[in-house]
PDB file of C-alpha atoms and ligand atoms in Angstrom:
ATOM      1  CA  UNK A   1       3.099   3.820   8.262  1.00 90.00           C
ATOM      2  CA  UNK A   2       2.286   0.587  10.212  1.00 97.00           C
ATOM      3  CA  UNK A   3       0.277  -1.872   7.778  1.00 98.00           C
ATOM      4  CA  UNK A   4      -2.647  -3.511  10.069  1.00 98.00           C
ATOM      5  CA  UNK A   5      -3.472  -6.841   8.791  1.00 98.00           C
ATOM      6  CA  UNK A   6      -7.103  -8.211   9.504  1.00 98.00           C
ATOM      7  CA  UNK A   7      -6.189 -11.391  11.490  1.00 98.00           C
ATOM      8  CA  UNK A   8      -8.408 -14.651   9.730  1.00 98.00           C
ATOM      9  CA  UNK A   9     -10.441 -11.747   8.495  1.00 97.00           C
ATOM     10  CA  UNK A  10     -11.224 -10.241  11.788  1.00 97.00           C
ATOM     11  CA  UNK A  11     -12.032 -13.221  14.159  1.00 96.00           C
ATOM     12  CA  UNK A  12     -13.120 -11.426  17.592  1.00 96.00           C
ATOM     13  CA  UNK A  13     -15.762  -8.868  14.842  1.00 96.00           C
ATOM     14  CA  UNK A  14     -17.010 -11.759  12.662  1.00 96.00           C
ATOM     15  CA  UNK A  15     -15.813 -15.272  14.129  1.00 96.00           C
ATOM     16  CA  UNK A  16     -13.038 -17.133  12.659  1.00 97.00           C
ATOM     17  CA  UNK A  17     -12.072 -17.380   9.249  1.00 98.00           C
ATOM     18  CA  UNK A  18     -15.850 -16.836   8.142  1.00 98.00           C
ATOM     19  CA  UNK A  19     -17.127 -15.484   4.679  1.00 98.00           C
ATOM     20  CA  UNK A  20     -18.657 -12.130   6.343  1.00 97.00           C
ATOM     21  CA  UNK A  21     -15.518 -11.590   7.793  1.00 98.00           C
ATOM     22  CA  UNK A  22     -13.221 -11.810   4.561  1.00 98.00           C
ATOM     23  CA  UNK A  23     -15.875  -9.610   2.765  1.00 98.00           C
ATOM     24  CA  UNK A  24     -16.207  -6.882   5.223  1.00 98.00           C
ATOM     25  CA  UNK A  25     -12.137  -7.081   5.644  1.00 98.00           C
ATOM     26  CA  UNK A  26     -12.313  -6.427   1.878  1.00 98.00           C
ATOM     27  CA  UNK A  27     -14.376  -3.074   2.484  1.00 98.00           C
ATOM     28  CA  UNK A  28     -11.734  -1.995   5.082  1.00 98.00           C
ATOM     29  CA  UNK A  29      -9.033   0.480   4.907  1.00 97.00           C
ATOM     30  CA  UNK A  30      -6.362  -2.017   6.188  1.00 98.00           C
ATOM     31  CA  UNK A  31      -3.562  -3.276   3.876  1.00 98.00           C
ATOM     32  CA  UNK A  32      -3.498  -6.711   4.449  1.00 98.00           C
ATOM     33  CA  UNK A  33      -6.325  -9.711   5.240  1.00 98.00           C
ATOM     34  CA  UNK A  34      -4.197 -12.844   7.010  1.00 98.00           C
ATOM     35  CA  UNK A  35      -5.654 -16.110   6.347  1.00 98.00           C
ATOM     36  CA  UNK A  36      -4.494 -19.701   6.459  1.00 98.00           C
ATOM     37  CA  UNK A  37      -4.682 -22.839   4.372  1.00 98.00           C
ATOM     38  CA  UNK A  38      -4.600 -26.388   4.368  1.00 98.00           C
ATOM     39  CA  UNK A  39      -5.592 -28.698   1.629  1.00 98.00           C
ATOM     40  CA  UNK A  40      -8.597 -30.728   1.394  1.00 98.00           C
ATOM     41  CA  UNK A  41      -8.574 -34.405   0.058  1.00 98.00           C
ATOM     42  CA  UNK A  42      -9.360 -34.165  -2.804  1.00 98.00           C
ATOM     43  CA  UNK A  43      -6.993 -31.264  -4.526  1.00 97.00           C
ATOM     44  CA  UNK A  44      -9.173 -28.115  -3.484  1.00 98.00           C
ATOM     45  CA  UNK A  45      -7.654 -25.452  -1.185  1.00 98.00           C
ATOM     46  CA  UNK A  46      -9.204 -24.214   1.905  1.00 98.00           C
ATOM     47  CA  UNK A  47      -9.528 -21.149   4.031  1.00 98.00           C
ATOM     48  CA  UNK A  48      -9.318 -22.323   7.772  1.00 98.00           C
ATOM     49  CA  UNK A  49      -7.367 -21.835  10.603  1.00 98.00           C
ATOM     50  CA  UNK A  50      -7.032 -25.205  12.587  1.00 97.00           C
ATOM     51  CA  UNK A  51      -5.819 -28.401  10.697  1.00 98.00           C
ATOM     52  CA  UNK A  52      -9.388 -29.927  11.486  1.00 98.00           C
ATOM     53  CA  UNK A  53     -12.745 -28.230  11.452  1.00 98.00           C
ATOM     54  CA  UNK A  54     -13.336 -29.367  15.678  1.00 97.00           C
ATOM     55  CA  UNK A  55     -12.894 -25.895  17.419  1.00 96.00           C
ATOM     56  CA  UNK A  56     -14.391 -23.768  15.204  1.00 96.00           C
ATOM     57  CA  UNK A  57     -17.201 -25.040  13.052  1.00 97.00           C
ATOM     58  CA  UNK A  58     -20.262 -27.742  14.086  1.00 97.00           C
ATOM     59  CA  UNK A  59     -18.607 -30.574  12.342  1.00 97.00           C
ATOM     60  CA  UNK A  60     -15.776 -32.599  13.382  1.00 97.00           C
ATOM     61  CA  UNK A  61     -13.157 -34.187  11.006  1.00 98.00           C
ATOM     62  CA  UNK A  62      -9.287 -33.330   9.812  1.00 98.00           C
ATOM     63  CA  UNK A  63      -9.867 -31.100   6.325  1.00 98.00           C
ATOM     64  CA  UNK A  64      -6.588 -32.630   4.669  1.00 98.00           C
ATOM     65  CA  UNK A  65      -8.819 -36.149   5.261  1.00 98.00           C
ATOM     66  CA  UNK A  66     -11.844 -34.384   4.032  1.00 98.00           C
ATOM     67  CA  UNK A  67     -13.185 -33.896   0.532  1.00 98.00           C
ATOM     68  CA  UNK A  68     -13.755 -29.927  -0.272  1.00 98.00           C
ATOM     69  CA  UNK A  69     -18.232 -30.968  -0.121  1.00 98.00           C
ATOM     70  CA  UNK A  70     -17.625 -32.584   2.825  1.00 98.00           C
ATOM     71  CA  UNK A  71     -16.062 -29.403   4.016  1.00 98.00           C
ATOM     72  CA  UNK A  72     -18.210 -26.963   2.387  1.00 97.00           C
ATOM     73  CA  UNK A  73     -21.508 -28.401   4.209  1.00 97.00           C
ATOM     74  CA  UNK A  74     -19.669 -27.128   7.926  1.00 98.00           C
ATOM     75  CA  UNK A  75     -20.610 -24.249   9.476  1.00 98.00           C
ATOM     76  CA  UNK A  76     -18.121 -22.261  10.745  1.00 98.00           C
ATOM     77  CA  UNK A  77     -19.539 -20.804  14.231  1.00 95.00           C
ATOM     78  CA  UNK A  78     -20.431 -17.109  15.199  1.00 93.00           C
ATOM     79  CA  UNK A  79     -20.626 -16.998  11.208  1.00 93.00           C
ATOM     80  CA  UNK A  80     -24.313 -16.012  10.854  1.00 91.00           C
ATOM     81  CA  UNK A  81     -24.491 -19.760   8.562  1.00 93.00           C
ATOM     82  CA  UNK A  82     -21.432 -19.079   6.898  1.00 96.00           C
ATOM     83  CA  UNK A  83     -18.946 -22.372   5.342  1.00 98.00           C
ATOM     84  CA  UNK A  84     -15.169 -22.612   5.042  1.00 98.00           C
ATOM     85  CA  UNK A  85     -14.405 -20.471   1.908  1.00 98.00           C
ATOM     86  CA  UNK A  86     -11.735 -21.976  -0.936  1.00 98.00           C
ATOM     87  CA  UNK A  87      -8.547 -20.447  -2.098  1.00 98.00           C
ATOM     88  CA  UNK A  88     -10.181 -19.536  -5.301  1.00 98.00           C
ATOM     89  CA  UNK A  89     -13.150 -18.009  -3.513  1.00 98.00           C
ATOM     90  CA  UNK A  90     -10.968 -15.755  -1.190  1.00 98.00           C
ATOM     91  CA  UNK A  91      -9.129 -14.568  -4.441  1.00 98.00           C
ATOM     92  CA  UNK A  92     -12.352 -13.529  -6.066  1.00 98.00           C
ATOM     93  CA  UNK A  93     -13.720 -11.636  -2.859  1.00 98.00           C
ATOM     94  CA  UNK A  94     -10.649  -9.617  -3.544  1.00 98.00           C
ATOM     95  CA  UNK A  95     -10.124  -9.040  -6.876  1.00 97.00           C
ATOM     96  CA  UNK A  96     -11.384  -5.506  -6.651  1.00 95.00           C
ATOM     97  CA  UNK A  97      -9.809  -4.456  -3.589  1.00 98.00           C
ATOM     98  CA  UNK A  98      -7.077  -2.551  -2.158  1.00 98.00           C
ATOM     99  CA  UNK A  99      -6.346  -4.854   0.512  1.00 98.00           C
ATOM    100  CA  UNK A 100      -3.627  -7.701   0.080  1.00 98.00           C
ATOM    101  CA  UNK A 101      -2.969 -10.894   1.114  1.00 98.00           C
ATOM    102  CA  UNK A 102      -1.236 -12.266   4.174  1.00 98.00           C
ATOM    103  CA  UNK A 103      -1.231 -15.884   3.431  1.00 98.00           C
ATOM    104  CA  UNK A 104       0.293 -18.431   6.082  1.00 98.00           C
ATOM    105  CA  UNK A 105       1.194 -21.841   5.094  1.00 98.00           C
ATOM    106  CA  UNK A 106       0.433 -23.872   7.948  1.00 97.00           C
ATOM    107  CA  UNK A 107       1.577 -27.701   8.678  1.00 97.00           C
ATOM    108  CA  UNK A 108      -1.030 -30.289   9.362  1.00 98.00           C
ATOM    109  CA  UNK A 109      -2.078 -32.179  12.026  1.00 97.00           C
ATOM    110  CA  UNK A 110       1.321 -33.874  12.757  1.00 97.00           C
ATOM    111  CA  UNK A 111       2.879 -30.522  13.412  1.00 96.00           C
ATOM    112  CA  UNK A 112       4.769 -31.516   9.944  1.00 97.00           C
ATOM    113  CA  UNK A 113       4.461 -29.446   6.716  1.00 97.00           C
ATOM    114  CA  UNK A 114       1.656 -30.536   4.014  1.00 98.00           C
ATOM    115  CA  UNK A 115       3.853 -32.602   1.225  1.00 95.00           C
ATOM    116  CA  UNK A 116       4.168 -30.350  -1.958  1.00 95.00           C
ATOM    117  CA  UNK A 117       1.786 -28.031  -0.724  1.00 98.00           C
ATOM    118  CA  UNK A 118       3.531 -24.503  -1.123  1.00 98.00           C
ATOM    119  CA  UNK A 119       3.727 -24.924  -5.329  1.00 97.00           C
ATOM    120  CA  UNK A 120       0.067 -25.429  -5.026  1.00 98.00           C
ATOM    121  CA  UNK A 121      -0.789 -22.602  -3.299  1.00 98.00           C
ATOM    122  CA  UNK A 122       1.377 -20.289  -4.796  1.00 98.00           C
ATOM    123  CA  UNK A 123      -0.095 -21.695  -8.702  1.00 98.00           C
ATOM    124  CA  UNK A 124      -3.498 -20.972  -7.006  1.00 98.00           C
ATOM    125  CA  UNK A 125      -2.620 -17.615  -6.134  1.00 98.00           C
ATOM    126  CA  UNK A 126      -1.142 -16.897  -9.622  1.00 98.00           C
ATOM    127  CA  UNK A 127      -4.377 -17.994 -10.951  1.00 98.00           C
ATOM    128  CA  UNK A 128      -6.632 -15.953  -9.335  1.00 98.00           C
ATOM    129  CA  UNK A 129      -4.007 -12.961  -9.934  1.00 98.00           C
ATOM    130  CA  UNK A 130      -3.236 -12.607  -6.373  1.00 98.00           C
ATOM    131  CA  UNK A 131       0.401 -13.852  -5.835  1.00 98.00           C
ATOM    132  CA  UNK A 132       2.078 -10.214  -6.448  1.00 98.00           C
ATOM    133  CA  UNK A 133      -0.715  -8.967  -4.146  1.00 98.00           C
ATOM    134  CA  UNK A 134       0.509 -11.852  -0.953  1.00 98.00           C
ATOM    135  CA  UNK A 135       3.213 -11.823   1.199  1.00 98.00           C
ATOM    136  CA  UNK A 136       3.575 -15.364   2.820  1.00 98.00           C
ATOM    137  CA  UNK A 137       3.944 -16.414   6.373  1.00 98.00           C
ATOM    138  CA  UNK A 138       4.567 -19.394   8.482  1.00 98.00           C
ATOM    139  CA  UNK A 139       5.821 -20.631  12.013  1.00 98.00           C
ATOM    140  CA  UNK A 140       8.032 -23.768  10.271  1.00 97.00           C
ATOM    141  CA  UNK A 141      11.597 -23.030   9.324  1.00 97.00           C
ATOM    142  CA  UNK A 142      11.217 -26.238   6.647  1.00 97.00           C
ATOM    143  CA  UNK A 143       7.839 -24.107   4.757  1.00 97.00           C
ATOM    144  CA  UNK A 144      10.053 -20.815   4.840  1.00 98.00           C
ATOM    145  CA  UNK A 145      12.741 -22.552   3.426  1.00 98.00           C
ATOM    146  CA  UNK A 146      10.289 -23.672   0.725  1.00 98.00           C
ATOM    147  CA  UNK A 147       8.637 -20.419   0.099  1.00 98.00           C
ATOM    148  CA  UNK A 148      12.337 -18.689  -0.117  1.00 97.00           C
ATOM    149  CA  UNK A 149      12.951 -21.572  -2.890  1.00 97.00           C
ATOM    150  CA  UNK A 150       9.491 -21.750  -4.832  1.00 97.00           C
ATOM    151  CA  UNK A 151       8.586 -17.415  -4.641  1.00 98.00           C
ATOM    152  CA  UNK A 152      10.371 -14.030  -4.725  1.00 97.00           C
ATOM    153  CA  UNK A 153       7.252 -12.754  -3.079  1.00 98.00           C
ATOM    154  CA  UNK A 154       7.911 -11.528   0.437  1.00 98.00           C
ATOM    155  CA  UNK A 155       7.660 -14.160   3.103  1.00 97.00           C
ATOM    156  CA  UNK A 156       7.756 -13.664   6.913  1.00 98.00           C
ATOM    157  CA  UNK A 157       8.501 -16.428   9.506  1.00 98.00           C
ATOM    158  CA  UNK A 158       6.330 -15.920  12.710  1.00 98.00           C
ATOM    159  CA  UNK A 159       8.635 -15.986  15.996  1.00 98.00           C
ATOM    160  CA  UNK A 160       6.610 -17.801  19.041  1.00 98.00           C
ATOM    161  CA  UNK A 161       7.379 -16.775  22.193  1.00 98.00           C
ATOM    162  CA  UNK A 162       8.805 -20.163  23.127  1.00 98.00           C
ATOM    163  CA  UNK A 163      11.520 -20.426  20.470  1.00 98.00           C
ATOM    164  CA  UNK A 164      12.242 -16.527  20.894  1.00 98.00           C
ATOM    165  CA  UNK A 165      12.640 -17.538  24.522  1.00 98.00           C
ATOM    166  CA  UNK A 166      14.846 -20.261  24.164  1.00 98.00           C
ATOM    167  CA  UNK A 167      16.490 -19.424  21.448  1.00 97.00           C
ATOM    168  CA  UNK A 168      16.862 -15.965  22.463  1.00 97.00           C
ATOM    169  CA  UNK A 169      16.882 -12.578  20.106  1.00 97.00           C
ATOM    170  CA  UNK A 170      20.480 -13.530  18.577  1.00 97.00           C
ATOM    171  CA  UNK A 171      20.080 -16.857  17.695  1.00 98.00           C
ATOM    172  CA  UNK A 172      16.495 -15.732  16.349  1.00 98.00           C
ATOM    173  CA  UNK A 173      18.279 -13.175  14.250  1.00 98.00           C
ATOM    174  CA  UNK A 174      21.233 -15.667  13.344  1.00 98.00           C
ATOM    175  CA  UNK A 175      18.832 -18.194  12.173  1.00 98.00           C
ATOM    176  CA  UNK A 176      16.701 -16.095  10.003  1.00 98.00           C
ATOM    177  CA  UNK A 177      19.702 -15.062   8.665  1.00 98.00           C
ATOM    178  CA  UNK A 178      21.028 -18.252   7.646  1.00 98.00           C
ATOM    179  CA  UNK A 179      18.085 -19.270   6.195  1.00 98.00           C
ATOM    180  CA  UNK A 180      17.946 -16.145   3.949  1.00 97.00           C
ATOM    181  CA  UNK A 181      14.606 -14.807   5.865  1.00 98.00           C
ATOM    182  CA  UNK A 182      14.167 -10.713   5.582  1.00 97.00           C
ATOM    183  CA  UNK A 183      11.126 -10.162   7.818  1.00 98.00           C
ATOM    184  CA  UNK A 184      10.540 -11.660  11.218  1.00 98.00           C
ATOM    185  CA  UNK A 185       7.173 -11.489  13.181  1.00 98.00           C
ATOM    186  CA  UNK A 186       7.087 -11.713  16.836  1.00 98.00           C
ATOM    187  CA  UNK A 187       4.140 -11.638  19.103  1.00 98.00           C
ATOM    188  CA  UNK A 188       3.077  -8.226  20.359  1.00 98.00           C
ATOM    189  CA  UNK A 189       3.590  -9.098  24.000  1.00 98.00           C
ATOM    190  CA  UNK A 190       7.285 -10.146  23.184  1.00 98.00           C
ATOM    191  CA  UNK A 191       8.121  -6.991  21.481  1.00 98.00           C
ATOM    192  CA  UNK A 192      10.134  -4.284  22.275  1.00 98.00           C
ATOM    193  CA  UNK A 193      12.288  -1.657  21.347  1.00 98.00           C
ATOM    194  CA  UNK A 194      15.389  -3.066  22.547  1.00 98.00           C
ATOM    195  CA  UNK A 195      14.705  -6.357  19.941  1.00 98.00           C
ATOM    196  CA  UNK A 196      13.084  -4.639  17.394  1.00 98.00           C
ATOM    197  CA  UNK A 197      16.036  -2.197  17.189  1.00 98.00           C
ATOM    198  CA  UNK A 198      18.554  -5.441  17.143  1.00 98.00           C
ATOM    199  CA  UNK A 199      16.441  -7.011  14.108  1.00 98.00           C
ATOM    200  CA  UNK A 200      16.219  -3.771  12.001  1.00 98.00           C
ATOM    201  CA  UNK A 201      20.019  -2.927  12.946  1.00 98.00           C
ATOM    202  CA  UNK A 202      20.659  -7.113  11.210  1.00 98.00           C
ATOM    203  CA  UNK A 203      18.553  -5.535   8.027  1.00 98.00           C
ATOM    204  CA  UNK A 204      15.349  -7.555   8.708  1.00 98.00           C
ATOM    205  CA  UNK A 205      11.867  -6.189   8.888  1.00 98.00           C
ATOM    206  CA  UNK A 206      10.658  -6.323  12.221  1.00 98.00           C
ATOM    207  CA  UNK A 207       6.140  -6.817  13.088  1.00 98.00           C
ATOM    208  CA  UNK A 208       3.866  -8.075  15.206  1.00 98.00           C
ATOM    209  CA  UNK A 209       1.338 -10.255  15.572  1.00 98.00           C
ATOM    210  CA  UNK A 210      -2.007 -11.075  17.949  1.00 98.00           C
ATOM    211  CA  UNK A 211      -2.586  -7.290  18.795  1.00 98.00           C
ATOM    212  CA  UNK A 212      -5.834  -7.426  19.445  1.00 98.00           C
ATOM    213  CA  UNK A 213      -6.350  -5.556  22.588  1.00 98.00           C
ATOM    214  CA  UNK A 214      -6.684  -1.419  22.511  1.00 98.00           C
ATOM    215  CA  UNK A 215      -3.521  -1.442  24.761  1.00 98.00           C
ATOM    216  CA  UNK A 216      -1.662  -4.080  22.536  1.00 98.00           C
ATOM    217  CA  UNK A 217      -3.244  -2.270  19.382  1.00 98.00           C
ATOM    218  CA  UNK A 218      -1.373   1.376  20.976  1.00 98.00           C
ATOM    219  CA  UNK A 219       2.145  -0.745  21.420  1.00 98.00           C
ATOM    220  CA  UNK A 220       2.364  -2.018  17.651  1.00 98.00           C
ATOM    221  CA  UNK A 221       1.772   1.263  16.813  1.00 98.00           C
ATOM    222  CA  UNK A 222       3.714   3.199  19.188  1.00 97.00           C
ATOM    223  CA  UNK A 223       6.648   0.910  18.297  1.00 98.00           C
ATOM    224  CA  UNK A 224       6.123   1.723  14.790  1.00 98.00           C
ATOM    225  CA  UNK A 225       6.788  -1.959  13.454  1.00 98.00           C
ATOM    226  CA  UNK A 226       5.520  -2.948  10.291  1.00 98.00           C
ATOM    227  CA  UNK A 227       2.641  -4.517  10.372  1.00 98.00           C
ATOM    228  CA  UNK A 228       0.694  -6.779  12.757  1.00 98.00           C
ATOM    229  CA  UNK A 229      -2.209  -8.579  12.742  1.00 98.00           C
ATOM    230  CA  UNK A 230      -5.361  -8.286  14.807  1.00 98.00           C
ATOM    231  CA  UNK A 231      -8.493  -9.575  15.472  1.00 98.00           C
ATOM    232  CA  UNK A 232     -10.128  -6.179  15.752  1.00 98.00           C
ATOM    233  CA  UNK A 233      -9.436  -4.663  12.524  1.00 98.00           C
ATOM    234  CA  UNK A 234     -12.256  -2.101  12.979  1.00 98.00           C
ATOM    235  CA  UNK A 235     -10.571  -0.995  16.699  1.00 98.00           C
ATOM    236  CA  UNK A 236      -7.219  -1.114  15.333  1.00 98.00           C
ATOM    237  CA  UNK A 237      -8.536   1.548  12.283  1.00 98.00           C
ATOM    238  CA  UNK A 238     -10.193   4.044  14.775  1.00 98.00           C
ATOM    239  CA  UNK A 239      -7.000   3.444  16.876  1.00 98.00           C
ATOM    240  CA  UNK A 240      -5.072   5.040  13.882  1.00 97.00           C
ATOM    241  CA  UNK A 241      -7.027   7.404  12.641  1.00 96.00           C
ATOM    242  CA  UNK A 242      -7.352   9.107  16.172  1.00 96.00           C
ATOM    243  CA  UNK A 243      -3.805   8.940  16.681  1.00 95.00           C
ATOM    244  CA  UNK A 244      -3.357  10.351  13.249  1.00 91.00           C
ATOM    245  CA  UNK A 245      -5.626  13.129  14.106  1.00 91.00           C
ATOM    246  CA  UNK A 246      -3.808  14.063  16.775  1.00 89.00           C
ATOM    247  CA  UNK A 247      -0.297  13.772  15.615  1.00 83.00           C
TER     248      UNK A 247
HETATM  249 FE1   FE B 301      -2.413 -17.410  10.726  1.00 96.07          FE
END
């Protein structure tokens, strides 16, 4: 079965990494919730997408410059009033449910990885007894090659379509591969059978990510990776069920 994972808890039903959209996610018969983090100033971990709070919230600032109060008193837009959430926070949301984390380490605002950052998430997680409920994710070749050091919990590295362009689907595969990677994610518009058949045949896991059309929704499915990530959890379950119904 394809795993659909609620993308920033649902961005395009509930805005962007917002509270609302992490509970109702919870409530949802998807497997996973994604969600990214950076870390605030001083020591707290938080829930957002972007390294600063500019694009999405009514407050400006970088959060890894920010103290967690500072953070706490943004609010995140299309939200209904709702503020960045903390690590902890997200872990208590889902203590009692059956849907499991997608985490994705994300660098800062250099473009460079946060310094020591993947322990601290991962003793986070562990403390709020999600780690053997997350898989990890990131874009970075240097935070994969962290989590593959710090974690024997599963960890994907997300393929952009410019480095599976230039790189092409063998050195893709080659380099995963050398870096002792088992899952690749591309994005849905750059998937196919013909690569998806080449990564399975090199024993990785193949998915998608940014479905979050109907038509892109049908292709992830239709391919049969996975799991991908959407915006539109709730389209992407009624998408199933009717083509579970009919099979
Ligand atoms: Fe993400």
């Amino acid at each position: 079965m394809t795993r659909i994972a609620s993308h920033r808890g649902g961005t395009l039903e509930f805005g962007d990494s917002t509270p609302q959209g992490f509970s109702a996610t919870a409530r949802m018969d998807v497997e996973e919730v994604e969600f990214d983090v950076h870390p605030t100033s001083d020591g707290a971990i938080v829930v957002h997408h972007d390294a600063t709070l500019d694009g999405t919230t009514d407050t400006s600032g970088t959060i890894a410059q920010m103290t967690l109060a500072e953070i706490r008193a943004a609010t995140i837009r299309y939200s209904a009033g709702g503020h960045p959430l903390t690590l902890d926070e997200l872990c208590s949301i889902y203590a009692g449910s059956n849907v499991d984390f997608r985490c994705e380490i994300k660098p800062g605002v250099d473009g460079l990885p946060y310094e020591r950052f993947v322990d601290r998430v991962i003793a986070l997680l562990r403390h709020g007894n999600m780690l053997e409920r997350t898989t990890f994710s990131s874009f970075l070749i240097p935070s994969m090659d962290t989590l593959l050091q710090s974690t024997d919990r599963p960890s994907l590295w997300l393929v952009s379509p410019p480095v599976l362009r230039q790189l092409g689907q063998d050195a893709v595969i080659e380099l995963a591969m050398a870096h002792g990677i088992k899952e690749i994610g591309v994005h849905i518009d750059t998937a196919d059978a013909a690569l998806q058949s080449c990564v399975i045949a090199a024993g990785l896991d193949f998915g998608c990510w940014a479905a979050h059309s109907a038509c892109q929704i049908k292709k992830a499915f239709s391919l049969g990776v996975k799991v991908f990530t959407t915006d539109r959890p709730t389209l992407a379950m009624d998408i199933r069920e009717k083509l579970e119904v009919s099979a």
